[in-house]
């Protein structure tokens, strides 16, 4: 079940209908929410004519405080949206900038500076395709196609010439100032402002100690932590209306994909939003296409919708708009490739083309996404798996095996699990991680692999193993973080050309946190509490041999199948344990 949905910008034109829908959603929530120690507070409504939904999950003892903080953060967010970013408020900061005398500098507020910084970054990355200074062009073109105003070709050519970001505004991000370059210069920040508010709400709630949050405003959404079911927040991407449905879109559209949000945002841009019908009966969006020098039109054979999953809702919204304007999946992939290892990282995208209903997404090498994994194990019977060794590799294998439906027996010869992993102190190396992105550390597989090969004594490294270590390193750190290991501190140790060694932050009194012990303690607690019915841990149990059967194949090769182990327990009792598979995790 999806916790929310992402679509192109949503505006309520019927407040009474919107109120009824909110009431139905609230009643459905009450029906679906089971009794549990974690409670969910949900509030929704309209703000600046745009519907919003906020969900906050907290333990019962902290629920009242979470509700109070959530309401206060929302009040603060709406105040910012209205007084700084609202083009329809003549007294807002963005409106005031549109009336500045040409050349007069204005010192931007922190909020506006963040939004303008995002606009400039995406403008540069998209080669000018995304341009927040085209508002006057869009206004003139919409009036022209609807025949509400007479706009000459000379007037349009003038707007084309001057109404672009670099020709309209002088921006000094270092000094935090902005100035207009001509009388027609003004911003239309639209969805980027919406994305900023979404980021603001989630980040302020997280800073207040409220981790489990989902917030959506007009199709832009962001989530952190988990939902009331203690699973990742899930957001459905709606199927765009067909060309025949554009004038009367379905009231209950289906999903083309459902994505989990792991402290991420998801924003969507589509060619079916805010449409204007021209006198020629054609439909036009409110998005300007510099290539055609015209408003974007809904089409059958090019991209109709783009959804971007990113660390930031503001950047996701801007990049989704830029991608839609490009309309070519190859150009979109090329642009988004630059955003895979930066502070506001793109972690996935989904594009939709009506013709043949083509759906494309980001492809990651050496990854097994949830959809493929589910299909892969769907036809398998539940297995019994033995894991030999209770270190980091062993506990990781046990957790992953249970995720595939297996019952696991974990065998450890020592009195307690942990092994040498618990003694590790340096940290875990990985590239392409959230910690690197947030600290602006540029790293990649080629640097990681080069450093690893150089550190090998006499060139003794195995290229295949080094590549596996490299491409899986970021996933490993992300996986540990999802279990609650705080790998947020970066260090650059000997032999590394980048800061890529991940550690836990020091305690409040400055005492270093032993990272190996912390990891093992976290994983052991996860197994003993959340997987107690799926994993049996047998300590003081030594594996003395593997049980196997062999046969000679028709080509003469000998095939060996391991079906269990012989063990010797602490009291000297020998026994056999049978299984469908045995995983050896004994060599550290």
Short mmCIF file of C-alpha atoms in Angstrom, two decimals, residues 135-583:
data_model
loop_
_atom_site.label_atom_id
_atom_site.label_comp_id
_atom_site.label_asym_id
_atom_site.label_seq_id
_atom_site.Cartn_x
_atom_site.Cartn_y
_atom_site.Cartn_z
CA UNK A 135 7.70 33.96 -16.70
CA UNK A 136 6.99 36.97 -18.97
CA UNK A 137 7.38 34.77 -22.07
CA UNK A 138 4.99 32.14 -20.71
CA UNK A 139 2.43 34.77 -19.75
CA UNK A 140 2.54 36.33 -23.22
CA UNK A 141 2.36 32.98 -25.05
CA UNK A 142 -0.59 31.74 -22.98
CA UNK A 143 -2.46 34.97 -23.66
CA UNK A 144 -1.60 34.68 -27.35
CA UNK A 145 -2.77 31.07 -27.84
CA UNK A 146 -6.00 31.79 -25.95
CA UNK A 147 -6.43 35.02 -27.95
CA UNK A 148 -6.87 36.97 -24.71
CA UNK A 149 -4.32 39.56 -25.81
CA UNK A 150 -2.66 40.70 -29.00
CA UNK A 151 1.08 40.11 -28.85
CA UNK A 152 3.11 41.03 -31.90
CA UNK A 153 6.01 38.99 -33.25
CA UNK A 154 8.33 41.91 -32.44
CA UNK A 155 7.21 41.89 -28.81
CA UNK A 156 7.76 38.14 -28.58
CA UNK A 157 11.23 38.41 -30.14
CA UNK A 158 12.17 41.02 -27.56
CA UNK A 159 10.99 38.76 -24.73
CA UNK A 160 12.89 35.81 -26.21
CA UNK A 161 16.02 37.96 -26.32
CA UNK A 162 15.98 39.36 -22.79
CA UNK A 163 13.85 37.03 -20.62
CA UNK A 164 16.39 34.40 -19.68
CA UNK A 165 18.27 33.90 -16.43
CA UNK A 166 21.65 35.49 -17.31
CA UNK A 167 20.09 38.38 -19.29
CA UNK A 168 17.46 39.17 -16.65
CA UNK A 169 19.31 39.02 -13.33
CA UNK A 170 22.72 39.70 -11.87
CA UNK A 171 23.22 37.20 -9.04
CA UNK A 172 26.16 37.19 -6.63
CA UNK A 173 25.75 34.12 -4.44
CA UNK A 174 28.90 34.85 -2.47
CA UNK A 175 27.59 38.27 -1.44
CA UNK A 176 23.98 37.07 -1.41
CA UNK A 177 22.71 39.85 -3.68
CA UNK A 178 20.48 40.02 -6.74
CA UNK A 179 19.61 42.83 -9.17
CA UNK A 180 17.38 43.16 -12.22
CA UNK A 181 18.94 43.91 -15.60
CA UNK A 182 15.81 45.15 -17.41
CA UNK A 183 12.24 46.23 -16.68
CA UNK A 184 10.61 42.95 -17.75
CA UNK A 185 12.81 40.82 -15.49
CA UNK A 186 10.98 38.72 -12.93
CA UNK A 187 11.09 35.20 -11.53
CA UNK A 188 8.49 32.46 -11.71
CA UNK A 189 9.86 30.03 -9.12
CA UNK A 190 6.76 27.82 -9.12
CA UNK A 191 7.48 24.24 -8.17
CA UNK A 192 11.01 24.98 -6.95
CA UNK A 193 9.53 27.10 -4.16
CA UNK A 194 7.13 24.28 -3.38
CA UNK A 195 10.07 21.87 -3.17
CA UNK A 196 11.89 24.22 -0.81
CA UNK A 197 8.95 24.22 1.61
CA UNK A 198 8.74 20.41 1.47
CA UNK A 199 12.44 20.20 2.37
CA UNK A 200 11.99 22.83 5.08
CA UNK A 201 9.19 20.95 6.85
CA UNK A 202 10.95 17.57 6.90
CA UNK A 203 14.33 18.99 7.89
CA UNK A 204 12.89 21.13 10.71
CA UNK A 205 10.98 18.16 12.11
CA UNK A 206 14.10 15.98 11.92
CA UNK A 207 16.10 18.69 13.70
CA UNK A 208 13.47 18.64 16.47
CA UNK A 209 14.10 14.93 16.97
CA UNK A 210 11.07 13.72 14.99
CA UNK A 211 12.54 11.17 12.59
CA UNK A 212 9.53 9.44 11.02
CA UNK A 213 7.97 12.03 8.71
CA UNK A 214 6.15 12.15 5.37
CA UNK A 215 5.19 15.48 3.80
CA UNK A 216 3.59 16.12 0.42
CA UNK A 217 2.57 19.44 -1.07
CA UNK A 218 0.98 19.50 -4.50
CA UNK A 219 2.67 16.33 -5.75
CA UNK A 220 6.14 17.05 -4.33
CA UNK A 221 6.90 14.73 -1.43
CA UNK A 222 9.73 13.85 0.92
CA UNK A 223 10.01 11.30 3.72
CA UNK A 224 12.39 10.29 6.47
CA UNK A 225 12.45 7.30 8.80
CA UNK A 226 9.60 4.80 8.52
CA UNK A 227 5.80 4.77 8.53
CA UNK A 228 3.50 3.53 11.30
CA UNK A 229 3.95 -0.04 10.08
CA UNK A 230 7.72 0.42 10.62
CA UNK A 231 8.41 -0.07 6.94
CA UNK A 232 9.80 2.46 4.44
CA UNK A 233 7.42 5.16 3.22
CA UNK A 234 6.07 4.13 -0.19
CA UNK A 235 4.96 6.62 -2.85
CA UNK A 236 3.07 5.73 -6.00
CA UNK A 237 3.80 7.47 -9.30
CA UNK A 238 0.53 7.97 -11.15
CA UNK A 239 -0.02 7.00 -14.78
CA UNK A 240 -0.44 10.16 -16.89
CA UNK A 241 -3.71 10.59 -18.77
CA UNK A 242 -3.69 9.44 -22.39
CA UNK A 243 -3.99 12.00 -25.18
CA UNK A 244 -7.72 11.25 -25.33
CA UNK A 245 -8.11 11.77 -21.56
CA UNK A 246 -6.32 15.13 -21.28
CA UNK A 247 -9.51 17.19 -21.21
CA UNK A 248 -11.20 14.79 -18.80
CA UNK A 249 -8.53 12.91 -16.82
CA UNK A 250 -9.53 9.84 -14.76
CA UNK A 251 -10.54 10.63 -11.18
CA UNK A 252 -8.67 7.65 -9.76
CA UNK A 253 -5.54 7.12 -11.89
CA UNK A 254 -3.49 3.95 -11.56
CA UNK A 255 0.19 3.75 -10.63
CA UNK A 256 3.03 3.00 -13.03
CA UNK A 257 5.47 2.36 -10.19
CA UNK A 258 5.68 2.48 -6.40
CA UNK A 259 8.99 3.62 -4.91
CA UNK A 260 10.30 3.53 -1.33
CA UNK A 261 11.70 6.76 0.11
CA UNK A 262 14.80 6.34 2.26
CA UNK A 263 15.30 9.89 3.57
CA UNK A 264 14.59 11.05 0.01
CA UNK A 265 12.22 13.22 -1.98
CA UNK A 266 10.17 12.40 -5.08
CA UNK A 267 8.86 15.03 -7.48
CA UNK A 268 7.08 14.68 -10.80
CA UNK A 269 6.62 16.93 -13.81
CA UNK A 270 4.14 16.13 -16.57
CA UNK A 271 2.80 17.57 -19.82
CA UNK A 272 -0.79 17.30 -18.58
CA UNK A 273 -0.76 19.93 -15.82
CA UNK A 274 -2.20 23.45 -15.95
CA UNK A 275 -3.31 23.12 -19.58
CA UNK A 276 -4.61 25.96 -21.75
CA UNK A 277 -6.65 25.30 -24.88
CA UNK A 278 -5.77 27.49 -27.82
CA UNK A 279 -8.09 28.78 -30.48
CA UNK A 280 -6.67 26.02 -32.70
CA UNK A 281 -8.04 23.44 -30.21
CA UNK A 282 -4.50 22.43 -29.22
CA UNK A 283 -3.55 22.05 -25.56
CA UNK A 284 -0.56 23.85 -24.10
CA UNK A 285 1.23 23.63 -20.74
CA UNK A 286 2.67 26.55 -18.77
CA UNK A 287 6.24 25.32 -19.43
CA UNK A 288 8.40 27.14 -21.97
CA UNK A 289 10.52 25.18 -24.44
CA UNK A 290 13.54 27.20 -25.60
CA UNK A 291 14.22 24.77 -28.46
CA UNK A 292 10.83 25.40 -30.10
CA UNK A 293 10.38 28.88 -28.61
CA UNK A 294 6.86 27.89 -27.68
CA UNK A 295 4.84 26.38 -24.85
CA UNK A 296 5.32 22.68 -24.26
CA UNK A 297 2.51 20.55 -25.72
CA UNK A 298 1.29 17.10 -24.65
CA UNK A 299 2.65 14.50 -27.07
CA UNK A 300 2.35 10.80 -27.80
CA UNK A 301 5.89 9.86 -28.84
CA UNK A 302 8.12 11.86 -26.46
CA UNK A 303 8.43 12.02 -22.67
CA UNK A 304 5.10 12.85 -21.06
CA UNK A 305 6.15 12.59 -17.42
CA UNK A 306 9.38 12.50 -15.43
CA UNK A 307 9.69 11.64 -11.73
CA UNK A 308 12.96 12.35 -9.92
CA UNK A 309 14.00 10.78 -6.62
CA UNK A 310 16.58 12.94 -4.90
CA UNK A 311 17.91 13.95 -1.49
CA UNK A 312 16.14 17.32 -1.93
CA UNK A 313 12.58 18.03 -3.07
CA UNK A 314 13.62 21.44 -4.36
CA UNK A 315 16.28 20.01 -6.66
CA UNK A 316 14.05 17.07 -7.62
CA UNK A 317 11.32 19.45 -8.79
CA UNK A 318 13.71 21.57 -10.85
CA UNK A 319 15.38 18.53 -12.42
CA UNK A 320 12.02 16.92 -13.21
CA UNK A 321 10.96 20.06 -15.08
CA UNK A 322 14.29 20.26 -16.95
CA UNK A 323 14.02 16.58 -17.90
CA UNK A 324 10.47 16.97 -19.20
CA UNK A 325 11.49 19.89 -21.42
CA UNK A 326 14.33 17.84 -22.91
CA UNK A 327 11.73 15.19 -23.88
CA UNK A 328 14.51 12.76 -24.92
CA UNK A 329 15.47 9.94 -22.55
CA UNK A 330 19.08 9.93 -23.80
CA UNK A 331 19.51 13.62 -23.03
CA UNK A 332 17.81 13.17 -19.67
CA UNK A 333 20.17 10.34 -18.71
CA UNK A 334 23.16 12.39 -19.76
CA UNK A 335 22.08 15.34 -17.62
CA UNK A 336 21.12 13.31 -14.55
CA UNK A 337 24.40 11.38 -14.62
CA UNK A 338 26.05 14.57 -13.31
CA UNK A 339 23.75 14.47 -10.26
CA UNK A 340 24.53 10.97 -9.03
CA UNK A 341 27.39 11.89 -6.71
CA UNK A 342 26.77 15.46 -5.55
CA UNK A 343 25.26 16.96 -2.41
CA UNK A 344 21.68 16.94 -3.72
CA UNK A 345 22.02 13.52 -5.27
CA UNK A 346 19.59 11.95 -7.74
CA UNK A 347 19.07 8.37 -6.56
CA UNK A 348 16.52 7.26 -9.15
CA UNK A 349 14.22 8.51 -11.86
CA UNK A 350 11.20 7.19 -13.76
CA UNK A 351 10.26 8.50 -17.20
CA UNK A 352 7.03 7.76 -19.06
CA UNK A 353 6.23 7.90 -22.78
CA UNK A 354 2.63 7.32 -23.89
CA UNK A 355 3.49 5.59 -27.17
CA UNK A 356 3.78 1.91 -26.31
CA UNK A 357 3.69 2.94 -22.64
CA UNK A 358 7.46 3.02 -22.28
CA UNK A 359 8.78 3.40 -18.74
CA UNK A 360 12.49 3.93 -18.07
CA UNK A 361 14.39 4.19 -14.80
CA UNK A 362 17.92 4.68 -13.54
CA UNK A 363 20.11 1.61 -13.99
CA UNK A 364 22.72 0.77 -11.36
CA UNK A 365 25.34 -1.88 -12.00
CA UNK A 366 25.60 -4.75 -9.53
CA UNK A 367 22.28 -3.92 -7.84
CA UNK A 368 19.22 -6.02 -7.13
CA UNK A 369 16.20 -3.74 -6.80
CA UNK A 370 13.19 -4.74 -4.74
CA UNK A 371 10.98 -5.43 -7.77
CA UNK A 372 13.44 -7.80 -9.44
CA UNK A 373 14.27 -9.44 -6.13
CA UNK A 374 10.61 -10.10 -5.38
CA UNK A 375 10.12 -11.75 -8.77
CA UNK A 376 13.30 -13.78 -8.36
CA UNK A 377 12.27 -15.38 -5.07
CA UNK A 378 8.51 -15.57 -5.74
CA UNK A 379 8.70 -19.10 -7.15
CA UNK A 380 11.00 -20.48 -4.45
CA UNK A 381 9.97 -22.52 -1.44
CA UNK A 382 11.09 -21.32 2.02
CA UNK A 383 14.61 -22.60 2.67
CA UNK A 384 16.58 -23.58 5.75
CA UNK A 385 19.97 -21.88 5.75
CA UNK A 386 22.96 -22.46 8.03
CA UNK A 387 25.37 -19.56 8.50
CA UNK A 388 28.74 -20.48 10.00
CA UNK A 389 30.34 -17.52 11.78
CA UNK A 390 28.85 -14.73 13.86
CA UNK A 391 30.88 -11.76 12.65
CA UNK A 392 29.73 -8.95 10.38
CA UNK A 393 29.59 -11.21 7.31
CA UNK A 394 27.65 -13.89 9.17
CA UNK A 395 25.04 -11.60 10.69
CA UNK A 396 24.65 -9.76 7.37
CA UNK A 397 24.09 -13.07 5.57
CA UNK A 398 21.53 -14.13 8.17
CA UNK A 399 19.57 -10.88 7.84
CA UNK A 400 19.55 -11.03 4.03
CA UNK A 401 18.56 -14.71 4.01
CA UNK A 402 15.51 -13.96 6.17
CA UNK A 403 14.59 -11.17 3.75
CA UNK A 404 14.31 -13.90 1.10
CA UNK A 405 12.00 -15.96 3.31
CA UNK A 406 14.54 -18.38 4.79
CA UNK A 407 14.75 -19.81 8.30
CA UNK A 408 18.33 -19.36 9.51
CA UNK A 409 20.54 -21.14 12.03
CA UNK A 410 23.64 -19.10 12.86
CA UNK A 411 26.54 -21.04 14.41
CA UNK A 412 29.28 -19.31 16.43
CA UNK A 413 32.11 -21.16 18.17
CA UNK A 414 32.73 -18.37 20.72
CA UNK A 415 30.50 -17.63 23.75
CA UNK A 416 29.01 -14.66 21.90
CA UNK A 417 28.73 -13.32 18.36
CA UNK A 418 30.95 -10.49 17.16
CA UNK A 419 34.21 -12.08 16.11
CA UNK A 420 37.03 -9.89 14.85
CA UNK A 421 34.48 -7.48 13.38
CA UNK A 422 33.70 -6.18 16.88
CA UNK A 423 37.36 -5.23 17.30
CA UNK A 424 37.59 -3.11 14.14
CA UNK A 425 38.35 0.55 14.82
CA UNK A 426 39.20 2.31 11.56
CA UNK A 427 35.78 2.37 9.87
CA UNK A 428 34.26 1.24 6.58
CA UNK A 429 35.43 2.48 3.18
CA UNK A 430 32.88 3.30 0.51
CA UNK A 431 32.18 5.75 -2.29
CA UNK A 432 28.97 7.31 -3.58
CA UNK A 433 27.48 7.57 -0.08
CA UNK A 434 25.11 10.09 1.44
CA UNK A 435 27.81 11.24 3.88
CA UNK A 436 30.15 12.04 0.99
CA UNK A 437 27.40 13.89 -0.88
CA UNK A 438 26.48 16.02 2.14
CA UNK A 439 30.14 16.97 2.65
CA UNK A 440 30.75 17.67 -1.06
CA UNK A 441 33.32 14.87 -1.41
CA UNK A 442 33.67 13.88 -5.05
CA UNK A 443 34.60 10.22 -5.32
CA UNK A 444 33.98 7.43 -7.80
CA UNK A 445 34.75 3.81 -8.52
CA UNK A 446 37.85 4.59 -10.55
CA UNK A 447 39.49 6.39 -7.61
CA UNK A 448 38.44 3.73 -5.12
CA UNK A 449 39.76 0.92 -7.33
CA UNK A 450 42.98 2.76 -8.18
CA UNK A 451 43.76 3.31 -4.50
CA UNK A 452 42.98 -0.32 -3.70
CA UNK A 453 45.23 -1.65 -6.48
CA UNK A 454 48.09 0.67 -5.43
CA UNK A 455 47.88 -0.60 -1.86
CA UNK A 456 48.18 -4.24 -2.97
CA UNK A 457 51.61 -5.67 -2.19
CA UNK A 458 53.46 -6.31 -5.45
CA UNK A 459 50.33 -5.95 -7.55
CA UNK A 460 48.67 -8.90 -5.87
CA UNK A 461 45.11 -7.60 -5.96
CA UNK A 462 42.39 -9.51 -7.82
CA UNK A 463 40.72 -7.10 -10.29
CA UNK A 464 37.38 -8.90 -10.08
CA UNK A 465 37.26 -8.76 -6.29
CA UNK A 466 38.39 -5.13 -6.28
CA UNK A 467 35.57 -4.22 -8.68
CA UNK A 468 33.02 -6.05 -6.52
CA UNK A 469 34.34 -4.31 -3.39
CA UNK A 470 34.08 -0.97 -5.18
CA UNK A 471 30.60 -1.17 -6.72
CA UNK A 472 29.10 -2.70 -3.57
CA UNK A 473 30.79 -0.38 -1.04
CA UNK A 474 28.17 2.37 -1.13
CA UNK A 475 25.31 -0.13 -0.91
CA UNK A 476 26.94 -1.78 2.11
CA UNK A 477 27.15 1.52 3.99
CA UNK A 478 23.59 2.42 3.01
CA UNK A 479 22.41 -1.00 4.23
CA UNK A 480 24.13 -0.60 7.60
CA UNK A 481 22.69 2.91 7.93
CA UNK A 482 19.19 1.55 7.28
CA UNK A 483 19.64 -0.74 10.29
CA UNK A 484 20.55 2.19 12.52
CA UNK A 485 24.35 2.34 12.31
CA UNK A 486 25.28 6.07 12.24
CA UNK A 487 28.06 6.09 9.61
CA UNK A 488 28.03 9.86 9.15
CA UNK A 489 31.64 10.89 9.95
CA UNK A 490 34.20 10.82 7.12
CA UNK A 491 37.97 10.46 7.38
CA UNK A 492 40.76 10.17 4.83
CA UNK A 493 43.10 7.42 5.96
CA UNK A 494 46.47 6.36 4.56
CA UNK A 495 46.39 5.02 1.02
CA UNK A 496 43.18 6.84 0.12
CA UNK A 497 42.98 9.83 -2.22
CA UNK A 498 39.51 10.80 -0.97
CA UNK A 499 37.63 11.02 2.33
CA UNK A 500 35.78 7.71 2.20
CA UNK A 501 36.29 5.98 5.56
CA UNK A 502 32.95 6.09 7.39
CA UNK A 503 32.71 6.16 11.17
CA UNK A 504 30.17 6.94 13.86
CA UNK A 505 30.19 10.40 15.50
CA UNK A 506 31.79 10.79 18.92
CA UNK A 507 29.66 10.72 22.04
CA UNK A 508 28.42 13.98 23.57
CA UNK A 509 31.42 14.12 25.91
CA UNK A 510 33.87 13.65 23.03
CA UNK A 511 34.56 9.97 23.66
CA UNK A 512 35.22 8.11 20.38
CA UNK A 513 32.70 5.45 19.42
CA UNK A 514 34.29 2.04 18.62
CA UNK A 515 32.83 1.51 15.18
CA UNK A 516 33.28 -2.26 14.95
CA UNK A 517 31.63 -2.87 18.30
CA UNK A 518 28.82 -0.43 17.44
CA UNK A 519 28.06 -2.19 14.15
CA UNK A 520 28.02 -5.63 15.70
CA UNK A 521 25.92 -4.51 18.66
CA UNK A 522 23.36 -2.93 16.29
CA UNK A 523 23.13 -5.98 14.02
CA UNK A 524 22.93 -8.43 16.92
CA UNK A 525 20.14 -6.41 18.53
CA UNK A 526 18.29 -6.31 15.19
CA UNK A 527 18.52 -10.09 14.81
CA UNK A 528 17.60 -10.92 18.41
CA UNK A 529 14.63 -8.53 18.57
CA UNK A 530 13.15 -8.21 15.08
CA UNK A 531 14.17 -11.57 13.60
CA UNK A 532 13.92 -13.78 16.68
CA UNK A 533 11.31 -15.99 14.98
CA UNK A 534 13.44 -16.37 11.84
CA UNK A 535 17.02 -16.69 13.14
CA UNK A 536 18.30 -19.14 15.75
CA UNK A 537 21.71 -18.24 17.18
CA UNK A 538 23.74 -21.15 18.57
CA UNK A 539 26.85 -19.98 20.43
CA UNK A 540 29.65 -22.21 21.78
CA UNK A 541 29.03 -24.39 18.73
CA UNK A 542 31.96 -25.43 16.53
CA UNK A 543 31.46 -26.72 13.00
CA UNK A 544 33.78 -29.71 12.52
CA UNK A 545 32.86 -30.72 8.96
CA UNK A 546 30.50 -30.18 6.07
CA UNK A 547 27.98 -32.83 5.07
CA UNK A 548 28.01 -33.33 1.32
CA UNK A 549 27.00 -35.58 -1.53
CA UNK A 550 28.78 -35.82 -4.85
CA UNK A 551 28.01 -37.13 -8.29
CA UNK A 552 29.79 -37.28 -11.60
CA UNK A 553 28.04 -35.38 -14.37
CA UNK A 554 27.78 -36.65 -17.93
CA UNK A 555 30.71 -34.43 -18.95
CA UNK A 556 32.96 -36.01 -16.33
CA UNK A 557 32.87 -33.10 -13.91
CA UNK A 558 32.33 -33.83 -10.23
CA UNK A 559 29.41 -32.00 -8.65
CA UNK A 560 29.32 -31.61 -4.86
CA UNK A 561 26.23 -30.52 -2.92
CA UNK A 562 26.52 -29.49 0.72
CA UNK A 563 23.40 -30.35 2.72
CA UNK A 564 24.41 -29.64 6.30
CA UNK A 565 27.16 -29.56 8.94
CA UNK A 566 28.52 -31.60 11.79
CA UNK A 567 28.94 -29.61 14.99
CA UNK A 568 30.49 -29.99 18.39
CA UNK A 569 28.76 -28.09 21.16
CA UNK A 570 30.35 -26.72 24.31
CA UNK A 571 29.46 -29.73 26.41
CA UNK A 572 31.20 -32.00 23.89
CA UNK A 573 28.06 -33.30 22.25
CA UNK A 574 28.43 -33.99 18.51
CA UNK A 575 25.45 -33.68 16.22
CA UNK A 576 24.33 -33.03 12.69
CA UNK A 577 22.26 -30.12 11.38
CA UNK A 578 20.71 -30.40 7.94
CA UNK A 579 19.91 -27.48 5.65
CA UNK A 580 19.16 -26.46 2.07
CA UNK A 581 22.23 -24.23 1.98
CA UNK A 582 25.32 -23.52 4.07
CA UNK A 583 27.05 -20.12 4.09
#
